[in-house]
Amino acid sequence: MTSPGLKTPALTSRLPNVGTTIFTVMSALATEHQAVNLGQGFPDFDCDPALLDAVTQAMQAGHNQYPPMPGVPALRQAMAAKMQALYGLRCDPVSEITVTAGATQAIFTALLAVVHPGDEVIVLEPCYDSYVPNIELAGGVPVRVPLTPGTFRPDFGRIAAAMTSRTRAIIINSPHNPSGTVWSAADMLRLQELLAPTDVLLISDEVYEHMVFDGQLHQSAARFAGLAARAFIVSSFGKTYHVTGWKVGTVVAPAAFTAEFRKVHQFNVFTVNTPMQHALAAYMASPAPYLELGAFYQRKRDLFREGLAQTRFRMLPGEGTYFQCVDISALAVPERDLSEADFCQWLTQEIGVAAIPLSAFYGDGFDQRVVRFCFAKKDDTLREALKRLSRL
Ligand SMILES: Cc1ncc(COP(=O)(O)O)c(C=O)c1O
């Protein structure tokens, strides 16, 4: 694109510390070495054919032009009905629900809508990799508070200590990527109590809301009136219906928050693809697919954990999400002493299974000898991975 004599002006990066994400790096390495890719978090199986049929029908019915800016009304109504049925939250689909291009956009737009330059936003590490760059792009200051090492439970003492007069928001994520922990009702009540006397907003990333195991309930912020009144509650159809590539999600927030959210949304994404929204609205008529998702993934978790139990990986609890974390320090190979990142590279190249180092979810690269596997895979894929891992 450049030629002699033409000058390309130099840029000063808005995100100087951001490079290619570990997920892209590990997926490329997995392809290069024909490794089983348990790194990046997406299913290797397809969605319900009925959902694909619904998209075709929507396209053939002519739903191919811009939908309303906040989203197709039928989809927002279906979301409102779900929020009430599952979490007891009455929300207005007209003024309190917006359809987004996935959860990542929802979180970024929420931050752009509420964060002013210099505002602080608390993130609980390890955390999903978009949060911190999003806060920075919004002009905010990320304040990193660690979840308790080893258990990954929230440390309310440290959260309270991190709150200042400049704190604008806190981002939470339960069920939690990468650790697979799930916040209890007591955790949510503690948070509600902590935030009650403040003007701190809550961004509740609930993309794994339907992947909670062993009879536990997802404790959505929607169940807690004091939290819902100050929250952006973020969901993702990609995770729930095995269509991560569709990038469709929602954000539920009080009308005043939603109004500000939509001011940003309309000049950025504006609208989300129409036929998918119609298809999702029709598909949501039955709650069975999301109500059965927990059992579906619990079976895969159990299959994967049974295999891992035959190895020297020490498994961390897996209460929710489609991730299983393991401690590598008791393995009988010298590579157990490598950094998490180097271990994952070795595991991909030599053992043929890709994983993600937990250090990738910390700003300072904190290394605790733990790596993350994704079990949103066909049983055969999981068995093949386990066969390879059985050497360890
Ligand atoms: C915690 C968390 N939030 C958000 C997302 C992104 O969701 P979406 O694909 O709907 O943007 C992911 C995807 O991996 C995630 O793990």
Tab-separated table of C-alpha atoms and ligand atoms in Angstrom:
chain	number	residue	atom	x	y	z
A	1	MET	CA	0.000	0.000	0.000
A	2	THR	CA	2.918	2.310	0.564
A	3	SER	CA	5.176	3.501	-2.214
A	4	PRO	CA	8.270	5.704	-2.300
A	5	GLY	CA	7.504	9.347	-1.760
A	6	LEU	CA	4.153	8.730	-0.071
A	7	LYS	CA	4.080	9.283	3.662
A	8	THR	CA	1.983	7.193	6.033
A	9	PRO	CA	1.605	9.274	9.194
A	10	ALA	CA	2.765	7.655	12.428
A	11	LEU	CA	0.132	6.622	14.966
A	12	THR	CA	0.237	6.759	18.725
A	13	SER	CA	-1.563	3.620	19.831
A	14	ARG	CA	-4.666	4.041	21.978
A	15	LEU	CA	-3.922	0.555	23.318
A	16	PRO	CA	-0.125	0.287	23.420
A	17	ASN	CA	-0.172	-2.828	25.610
A	18	VAL	CA	-2.544	-4.838	23.470
A	19	GLY	CA	-1.215	-7.381	21.003
A	20	THR	CA	-2.751	-10.451	19.378
A	21	THR	CA	-4.803	-12.254	22.001
A	22	ILE	CA	-3.639	-15.544	23.457
A	23	PHE	CA	-6.797	-17.172	22.041
A	24	THR	CA	-5.803	-16.332	18.470
A	25	VAL	CA	-2.196	-17.372	19.128
A	26	MET	CA	-3.164	-20.735	20.652
A	27	SER	CA	-5.769	-21.486	17.977
A	28	ALA	CA	-3.195	-20.838	15.236
A	29	LEU	CA	-0.663	-23.039	17.045
A	30	ALA	CA	-3.289	-25.764	17.455
A	31	THR	CA	-3.986	-25.726	13.711
A	32	GLU	CA	-0.267	-25.776	12.874
A	33	HIS	CA	0.345	-28.815	15.095
A	34	GLN	CA	-2.978	-30.587	14.475
A	35	ALA	CA	-3.694	-30.326	18.159
A	36	VAL	CA	-7.123	-30.827	19.683
A	37	ASN	CA	-8.159	-27.259	20.351
A	38	LEU	CA	-9.487	-27.006	23.901
A	39	GLY	CA	-8.157	-23.462	24.050
A	40	GLN	CA	-10.580	-20.933	22.635
A	41	GLY	CA	-14.104	-21.038	24.082
A	42	PHE	CA	-16.458	-22.123	21.332
A	43	PRO	CA	-18.341	-25.343	20.524
A	44	ASP	CA	-17.074	-27.647	17.780
A	45	PHE	CA	-20.643	-28.852	17.157
A	46	ASP	CA	-23.516	-27.146	15.424
A	47	CYS	CA	-26.628	-25.555	16.832
A	48	ASP	CA	-30.156	-26.958	16.712
A	49	PRO	CA	-31.180	-27.249	13.015
A	50	ALA	CA	-34.526	-25.712	14.005
A	51	LEU	CA	-32.688	-22.482	14.780
A	52	LEU	CA	-31.075	-22.495	11.332
A	53	ASP	CA	-34.481	-23.120	9.752
A	54	ALA	CA	-35.857	-20.160	11.661
A	55	VAL	CA	-33.151	-17.922	10.157
A	56	THR	CA	-33.958	-19.139	6.641
A	57	GLN	CA	-37.638	-18.536	7.250
A	58	ALA	CA	-36.950	-15.040	8.553
A	59	MET	CA	-34.914	-14.213	5.456
A	60	GLN	CA	-37.542	-15.655	3.131
A	61	ALA	CA	-40.229	-13.716	4.964
A	62	GLY	CA	-38.367	-10.559	3.976
A	63	HIS	CA	-36.785	-9.651	7.307
A	64	ASN	CA	-33.672	-8.357	5.609
A	65	GLN	CA	-33.649	-4.602	6.188
A	66	TYR	CA	-32.662	-2.538	9.215
A	67	PRO	CA	-34.627	-3.516	12.297
A	68	PRO	CA	-35.516	-0.925	14.972
A	69	MET	CA	-32.365	0.472	16.582
A	70	PRO	CA	-32.904	-1.176	20.017
A	71	GLY	CA	-33.673	-4.557	18.451
A	72	VAL	CA	-36.574	-6.519	16.991
A	73	PRO	CA	-39.542	-6.037	19.383
A	74	ALA	CA	-40.411	-9.753	19.449
A	75	LEU	CA	-36.902	-10.589	20.663
A	76	ARG	CA	-36.969	-7.928	23.354
A	77	GLN	CA	-40.395	-9.186	24.459
A	78	ALA	CA	-39.091	-12.759	24.603
A	79	MET	CA	-36.143	-11.577	26.718
A	80	ALA	CA	-38.444	-9.660	29.065
A	81	ALA	CA	-40.590	-12.772	29.527
A	82	LYS	CA	-37.477	-14.834	30.260
A	83	MET	CA	-36.098	-12.340	32.783
A	84	GLN	CA	-39.395	-12.434	34.633
A	85	ALA	CA	-39.882	-16.205	34.473
A	86	LEU	CA	-36.331	-17.106	35.502
A	87	TYR	CA	-35.246	-14.269	37.742
A	88	GLY	CA	-38.472	-12.522	38.774
A	89	LEU	CA	-37.400	-9.223	37.198
A	90	ARG	CA	-40.105	-7.172	35.533
A	91	CYS	CA	-38.459	-5.130	32.820
A	92	ASP	CA	-39.944	-3.092	30.008
A	93	PRO	CA	-38.893	-4.419	26.582
A	94	VAL	CA	-39.466	-0.968	25.081
A	95	SER	CA	-37.258	1.067	27.393
A	96	GLU	CA	-35.070	-1.404	29.287
A	97	ILE	CA	-33.815	-4.051	26.840
A	98	THR	CA	-31.442	-3.521	23.917
A	99	VAL	CA	-30.208	-6.124	21.444
A	100	THR	CA	-26.451	-5.918	20.872
A	101	ALA	CA	-23.813	-7.439	18.615
A	102	GLY	CA	-22.833	-9.913	21.314
A	103	ALA	CA	-21.916	-9.447	24.945
A	104	THR	CA	-18.546	-7.879	24.165
A	105	GLN	CA	-20.212	-4.949	22.410
A	106	ALA	CA	-22.796	-4.658	25.173
A	107	ILE	CA	-20.072	-4.295	27.805
A	108	PHE	CA	-18.042	-1.840	25.739
A	109	THR	CA	-21.089	0.286	24.921
A	110	ALA	CA	-22.162	0.318	28.580
A	111	LEU	CA	-18.689	1.550	29.546
A	112	LEU	CA	-18.653	4.206	26.812
A	113	ALA	CA	-22.081	5.367	27.975
A	114	VAL	CA	-21.274	5.799	31.666
A	115	VAL	CA	-17.536	6.294	32.114
A	116	HIS	CA	-16.120	9.811	32.041
A	117	PRO	CA	-12.376	10.458	31.733
A	118	GLY	CA	-10.638	9.534	34.962
A	119	ASP	CA	-13.530	7.478	36.381
A	120	GLU	CA	-12.418	4.248	37.990
A	121	VAL	CA	-13.891	0.879	37.072
A	122	ILE	CA	-13.213	-2.174	39.222
A	123	VAL	CA	-12.480	-5.475	37.499
A	124	LEU	CA	-12.002	-8.748	39.344
A	125	GLU	CA	-9.012	-10.664	38.036
A	126	PRO	CA	-8.656	-13.092	36.358
A	127	CYS	CA	-11.109	-11.582	33.880
A	128	TYR	CA	-12.290	-11.718	30.297
A	129	ASP	CA	-9.776	-9.932	28.139
A	130	SER	CA	-11.946	-7.172	26.698
A	131	TYR	CA	-12.798	-5.448	29.994
A	132	VAL	CA	-9.579	-3.555	30.644
A	133	PRO	CA	-8.988	-2.274	27.074
A	134	ASN	CA	-12.669	-1.265	26.941
A	135	ILE	CA	-12.334	0.758	30.155
A	136	GLU	CA	-9.189	2.404	28.813
A	137	LEU	CA	-10.813	3.272	25.476
A	138	ALA	CA	-13.677	4.853	27.427
A	139	GLY	CA	-11.111	7.057	29.188
A	140	GLY	CA	-11.541	5.266	32.491
A	141	VAL	CA	-8.989	3.866	34.888
A	142	PRO	CA	-9.141	0.111	35.449
A	143	VAL	CA	-8.746	-0.901	39.083
A	144	ARG	CA	-7.780	-4.555	39.286
A	145	VAL	CA	-8.880	-6.507	42.339
A	146	PRO	CA	-7.868	-10.161	42.504
A	147	LEU	CA	-10.367	-12.905	43.174
A	148	THR	CA	-9.055	-15.070	46.021
A	149	PRO	CA	-6.167	-17.133	44.584
A	150	GLY	CA	-6.929	-20.837	44.676
A	151	THR	CA	-10.707	-20.543	45.077
A	152	PHE	CA	-11.447	-17.596	42.772
A	153	ARG	CA	-14.153	-16.420	45.164
A	154	PRO	CA	-14.827	-12.675	45.523
A	155	ASP	CA	-12.886	-11.007	48.318
A	156	PHE	CA	-15.303	-8.341	49.520
A	157	GLY	CA	-12.750	-6.832	51.866
A	158	ARG	CA	-10.481	-6.091	48.921
A	159	ILE	CA	-13.357	-4.913	46.736
A	160	ALA	CA	-14.478	-2.519	49.487
A	161	ALA	CA	-10.913	-1.282	49.907
A	162	ALA	CA	-10.670	-0.576	46.156
A	163	MET	CA	-13.780	1.601	46.114
A	164	THR	CA	-13.149	5.364	46.122
A	165	SER	CA	-15.139	8.488	45.369
A	166	ARG	CA	-13.987	8.072	41.759
A	167	THR	CA	-15.384	4.525	41.344
A	168	ARG	CA	-18.027	4.624	38.625
A	169	ALA	CA	-18.657	0.925	38.075
A	170	ILE	CA	-17.687	-2.618	38.916
A	171	ILE	CA	-17.739	-5.467	36.403
A	172	ILE	CA	-18.609	-8.926	37.683
A	173	ASN	CA	-18.858	-12.208	35.796
A	174	SER	CA	-20.692	-15.263	37.106
A	175	PRO	CA	-20.517	-18.076	36.071
A	176	HIS	CA	-16.905	-17.094	35.720
A	177	ASN	CA	-14.546	-17.358	32.794
A	178	PRO	CA	-11.864	-18.668	33.246
A	179	SER	CA	-12.277	-20.329	36.667
A	180	GLY	CA	-15.727	-21.912	36.336
A	181	THR	CA	-16.808	-20.636	39.761
A	182	VAL	CA	-20.355	-19.455	40.373
A	183	TRP	CA	-21.338	-16.686	42.751
A	184	SER	CA	-23.735	-17.701	45.519
A	185	ALA	CA	-26.816	-15.786	46.642
A	186	ALA	CA	-24.787	-14.760	49.701
A	187	ASP	CA	-22.086	-13.303	47.404
A	188	MET	CA	-24.671	-11.274	45.501
A	189	LEU	CA	-26.232	-10.057	48.741
A	190	ARG	CA	-22.810	-8.952	49.999
A	191	LEU	CA	-22.283	-7.035	46.775
A	192	GLN	CA	-25.731	-5.480	47.031
A	193	GLU	CA	-24.982	-4.383	50.582
A	194	LEU	CA	-21.602	-2.972	49.587
A	195	LEU	CA	-22.965	-0.961	46.669
A	196	ALA	CA	-26.176	0.207	48.387
A	197	PRO	CA	-24.797	3.428	49.922
A	198	THR	CA	-22.799	4.320	46.774
A	199	ASP	CA	-23.402	5.526	43.218
A	200	VAL	CA	-21.341	2.680	41.795
A	201	LEU	CA	-22.948	0.988	38.788
A	202	LEU	CA	-22.804	-2.723	38.154
A	203	ILE	CA	-21.976	-4.360	34.835
A	204	SER	CA	-22.965	-7.983	35.280
A	205	ASP	CA	-21.552	-10.233	32.570
A	206	GLU	CA	-23.863	-13.263	32.641
A	207	VAL	CA	-23.034	-14.909	29.315
A	208	TYR	CA	-22.756	-18.361	30.952
A	209	GLU	CA	-26.027	-17.946	32.892
A	210	HIS	CA	-27.456	-21.274	31.686
A	211	MET	CA	-24.331	-23.316	32.379
A	212	VAL	CA	-24.586	-23.915	36.108
A	213	PHE	CA	-24.184	-27.423	37.469
A	214	ASP	CA	-25.039	-29.763	40.341
A	215	GLY	CA	-28.406	-28.202	41.120
A	216	GLN	CA	-27.036	-24.718	41.833
A	217	LEU	CA	-29.008	-21.716	40.596
A	218	HIS	CA	-27.608	-18.870	38.544
A	219	GLN	CA	-27.708	-15.844	40.798
A	220	SER	CA	-28.422	-13.185	38.210
A	221	ALA	CA	-28.176	-9.568	39.308
A	222	ALA	CA	-31.793	-9.527	38.107
A	223	ARG	CA	-32.832	-11.484	41.232
A	224	PHE	CA	-31.610	-8.712	43.553
A	225	ALA	CA	-33.691	-5.534	43.337
A	226	GLY	CA	-30.904	-3.383	44.760
A	227	LEU	CA	-28.478	-4.654	42.121
A	228	ALA	CA	-30.909	-4.649	39.182
A	229	ALA	CA	-31.669	-0.982	39.881
A	230	ARG	CA	-28.016	-0.078	39.160
A	231	ALA	CA	-27.036	-2.772	36.671
A	232	PHE	CA	-26.397	-3.460	33.036
A	233	ILE	CA	-27.169	-7.191	32.838
A	234	VAL	CA	-25.454	-8.713	29.826
A	235	SER	CA	-26.426	-11.977	28.069
A	236	SER	CA	-25.204	-13.739	24.925
A	237	PHE	CA	-27.240	-15.909	22.563
A	238	GLY	CA	-23.934	-17.113	21.119
A	239	LYS	CA	-23.122	-18.998	24.308
A	240	THR	CA	-26.653	-20.164	25.042
A	241	TYR	CA	-27.542	-21.534	21.606
A	242	HIS	CA	-24.108	-22.716	20.351
A	243	VAL	CA	-23.827	-19.888	17.807
A	244	THR	CA	-20.866	-17.834	18.996
A	245	GLY	CA	-20.268	-16.607	15.431
A	246	TRP	CA	-23.638	-14.890	15.256
A	247	LYS	CA	-22.626	-12.292	17.828
A	248	VAL	CA	-26.040	-11.437	19.194
A	249	GLY	CA	-26.627	-10.522	22.823
A	250	THR	CA	-28.766	-8.323	25.012
A	251	VAL	CA	-28.379	-5.785	27.741
A	252	VAL	CA	-31.076	-5.250	30.346
A	253	ALA	CA	-30.809	-2.006	32.310
A	254	PRO	CA	-33.037	0.577	34.013
A	255	ALA	CA	-34.658	3.001	31.549
A	256	ALA	CA	-32.315	5.884	32.402
A	257	PHE	CA	-29.258	3.665	31.817
A	258	THR	CA	-30.767	2.224	28.645
A	259	ALA	CA	-31.385	5.708	27.254
A	260	GLU	CA	-27.689	6.577	27.629
A	261	PHE	CA	-26.641	3.157	26.352
A	262	ARG	CA	-28.690	3.616	23.193
A	263	LYS	CA	-27.181	7.040	22.509
A	264	VAL	CA	-23.829	5.312	22.052
A	265	HIS	CA	-25.239	2.178	20.428
A	266	GLN	CA	-27.098	4.086	17.700
A	267	PHE	CA	-23.953	5.803	16.454
A	268	ASN	CA	-21.781	2.746	16.623
A	269	VAL	CA	-23.507	-0.539	15.849
A	270	PHE	CA	-26.922	1.055	15.229
A	271	THR	CA	-28.690	-2.252	14.577
A	272	VAL	CA	-27.945	-5.943	14.852
A	273	ASN	CA	-28.622	-8.304	11.961
A	274	THR	CA	-32.345	-8.717	11.410
A	275	PRO	CA	-32.978	-12.347	10.398
A	276	MET	CA	-31.031	-13.726	13.368
A	277	GLN	CA	-33.093	-11.602	15.727
A	278	HIS	CA	-36.368	-12.887	14.284
A	279	ALA	CA	-35.098	-16.445	14.413
A	280	LEU	CA	-33.971	-16.115	18.025
A	281	ALA	CA	-37.314	-14.586	19.003
A	282	ALA	CA	-39.190	-17.508	17.460
A	283	TYR	CA	-36.797	-20.055	18.983
A	284	MET	CA	-37.195	-18.562	22.450
A	285	ALA	CA	-40.883	-19.546	22.422
A	286	SER	CA	-39.659	-22.779	23.982
A	287	PRO	CA	-37.586	-22.438	27.147
A	288	ALA	CA	-36.364	-26.039	26.834
A	289	PRO	CA	-33.083	-25.309	24.988
A	290	TYR	CA	-31.773	-22.958	27.673
A	291	LEU	CA	-33.306	-24.859	30.569
A	292	GLU	CA	-31.600	-28.042	29.380
A	293	LEU	CA	-28.230	-26.450	28.694
A	294	GLY	CA	-26.932	-26.960	32.237
A	295	ALA	CA	-27.534	-30.726	32.085
A	296	PHE	CA	-26.038	-30.859	28.585
A	297	TYR	CA	-22.777	-29.274	29.680
A	298	GLN	CA	-22.718	-30.988	33.073
A	299	ARG	CA	-22.548	-34.326	31.238
A	300	LYS	CA	-19.630	-33.082	29.147
A	301	ARG	CA	-17.927	-31.699	32.234
A	302	ASP	CA	-18.299	-35.090	33.947
A	303	LEU	CA	-16.949	-36.969	30.922
A	304	PHE	CA	-13.958	-34.652	30.780
A	305	ARG	CA	-13.318	-34.725	34.530
A	306	GLU	CA	-13.509	-38.526	34.643
A	307	GLY	CA	-10.736	-38.653	32.065
A	308	LEU	CA	-8.662	-35.989	33.785
A	309	ALA	CA	-8.946	-37.926	37.044
A	310	GLN	CA	-6.696	-40.545	35.411
A	311	THR	CA	-3.929	-37.962	34.981
A	312	ARG	CA	-1.791	-35.962	37.391
A	313	PHE	CA	-3.571	-32.741	36.581
A	314	ARG	CA	-5.174	-31.451	39.768
A	315	MET	CA	-8.676	-30.345	38.849
A	316	LEU	CA	-10.177	-27.184	40.245
A	317	PRO	CA	-13.918	-27.250	40.977
A	318	GLY	CA	-16.087	-26.711	37.897
A	319	GLU	CA	-19.380	-25.244	39.061
A	320	GLY	CA	-20.380	-23.567	35.816
A	321	THR	CA	-19.341	-22.372	32.306
A	322	TYR	CA	-17.783	-24.732	29.757
A	323	PHE	CA	-14.285	-24.341	31.162
A	324	GLN	CA	-12.278	-26.671	33.375
A	325	CYS	CA	-9.157	-25.364	35.064
A	326	VAL	CA	-6.330	-27.639	36.169
A	327	ASP	CA	-3.227	-27.177	38.276
A	328	ILE	CA	-0.131	-28.470	36.472
A	329	SER	CA	2.311	-28.543	39.384
A	330	ALA	CA	1.994	-32.265	40.176
A	331	LEU	CA	2.619	-33.525	36.636
A	332	ALA	CA	5.420	-36.036	36.237
A	333	VAL	CA	7.104	-34.161	33.387
A	334	PRO	CA	9.812	-31.511	33.689
A	335	GLU	CA	7.637	-29.142	31.643
A	336	ARG	CA	5.438	-28.661	34.718
A	337	ASP	CA	8.061	-26.117	35.804
A	338	LEU	CA	7.584	-23.989	32.706
A	339	SER	CA	5.517	-20.825	32.902
A	340	GLU	CA	1.819	-21.440	32.236
A	341	ALA	CA	2.171	-19.875	28.787
A	342	ASP	CA	5.213	-21.964	27.830
A	343	PHE	CA	3.526	-25.062	29.227
A	344	CYS	CA	0.479	-24.452	27.002
A	345	GLN	CA	2.734	-24.047	23.999
A	346	TRP	CA	4.518	-27.309	24.850
A	347	LEU	CA	1.218	-29.092	25.471
A	348	THR	CA	-0.037	-28.010	22.058
A	349	GLN	CA	3.138	-28.894	20.175
A	350	GLU	CA	4.195	-32.094	21.943
A	351	ILE	CA	1.030	-33.585	23.429
A	352	GLY	CA	-1.378	-32.232	20.821
A	353	VAL	CA	-3.899	-30.492	23.057
A	354	ALA	CA	-4.306	-26.710	23.196
A	355	ALA	CA	-5.126	-24.958	26.473
A	356	ILE	CA	-5.055	-21.365	27.717
A	357	PRO	CA	-2.745	-20.142	30.508
A	358	LEU	CA	-4.585	-18.390	33.325
A	359	SER	CA	-1.843	-15.757	33.371
A	360	ALA	CA	-3.446	-14.389	30.178
A	361	PHE	CA	-6.395	-13.195	32.274
A	362	TYR	CA	-4.265	-11.028	34.592
A	363	GLY	CA	-2.785	-7.624	33.855
A	364	ASP	CA	0.516	-8.542	35.495
A	365	GLY	CA	0.648	-12.070	34.049
A	366	PHE	CA	0.257	-13.663	37.519
A	367	ASP	CA	1.305	-17.294	37.167
A	368	GLN	CA	-0.313	-19.809	39.538
A	369	ARG	CA	0.416	-23.070	37.685
A	370	VAL	CA	-3.135	-23.258	36.322
A	371	VAL	CA	-4.358	-23.669	32.750
A	372	ARG	CA	-7.868	-23.679	31.278
A	373	PHE	CA	-9.470	-26.258	29.003
A	374	CYS	CA	-12.747	-25.697	27.138
A	375	PHE	CA	-15.064	-28.724	27.126
A	376	ALA	CA	-17.701	-27.311	24.723
A	377	LYS	CA	-16.672	-30.059	22.326
A	378	LYS	CA	-18.102	-33.230	20.799
A	379	ASP	CA	-17.654	-36.244	23.050
A	380	ASP	CA	-15.270	-37.706	20.464
A	381	THR	CA	-13.146	-34.556	20.561
A	382	LEU	CA	-13.009	-34.719	24.351
A	383	ARG	CA	-12.090	-38.437	24.240
A	384	GLU	CA	-9.311	-37.775	21.753
A	385	ALA	CA	-7.964	-34.968	23.953
A	386	LEU	CA	-8.144	-37.196	27.020
A	387	LYS	CA	-6.306	-39.980	25.196
A	388	ARG	CA	-3.467	-37.573	24.483
A	389	LEU	CA	-3.521	-36.098	27.987
A	390	SER	CA	-3.449	-39.570	29.545
A	391	ARG	CA	0.315	-39.557	28.858
A	392	LEU	CA	0.691	-36.975	31.617
B	1	LIG	C1	-16.944	-13.741	30.223
B	1	LIG	C2	-17.263	-13.484	28.794
B	1	LIG	N1	-17.931	-12.372	28.454
B	1	LIG	C3	-18.251	-12.101	27.178
B	1	LIG	C4	-17.904	-12.965	26.169
B	1	LIG	C5	-18.239	-12.618	24.747
B	1	LIG	O1	-19.528	-12.913	24.373
B	1	LIG	P1	-20.008	-12.538	22.887
B	1	LIG	O2	-19.426	-13.542	21.957
B	1	LIG	O3	-21.501	-12.594	22.966
B	1	LIG	O4	-19.495	-11.165	22.609
B	1	LIG	C6	-17.197	-14.128	26.465
B	1	LIG	C7	-16.770	-15.043	25.377
B	1	LIG	O5	-15.861	-15.809	25.503
B	1	LIG	C8	-16.882	-14.392	27.816
B	1	LIG	O6	-16.203	-15.496	28.147
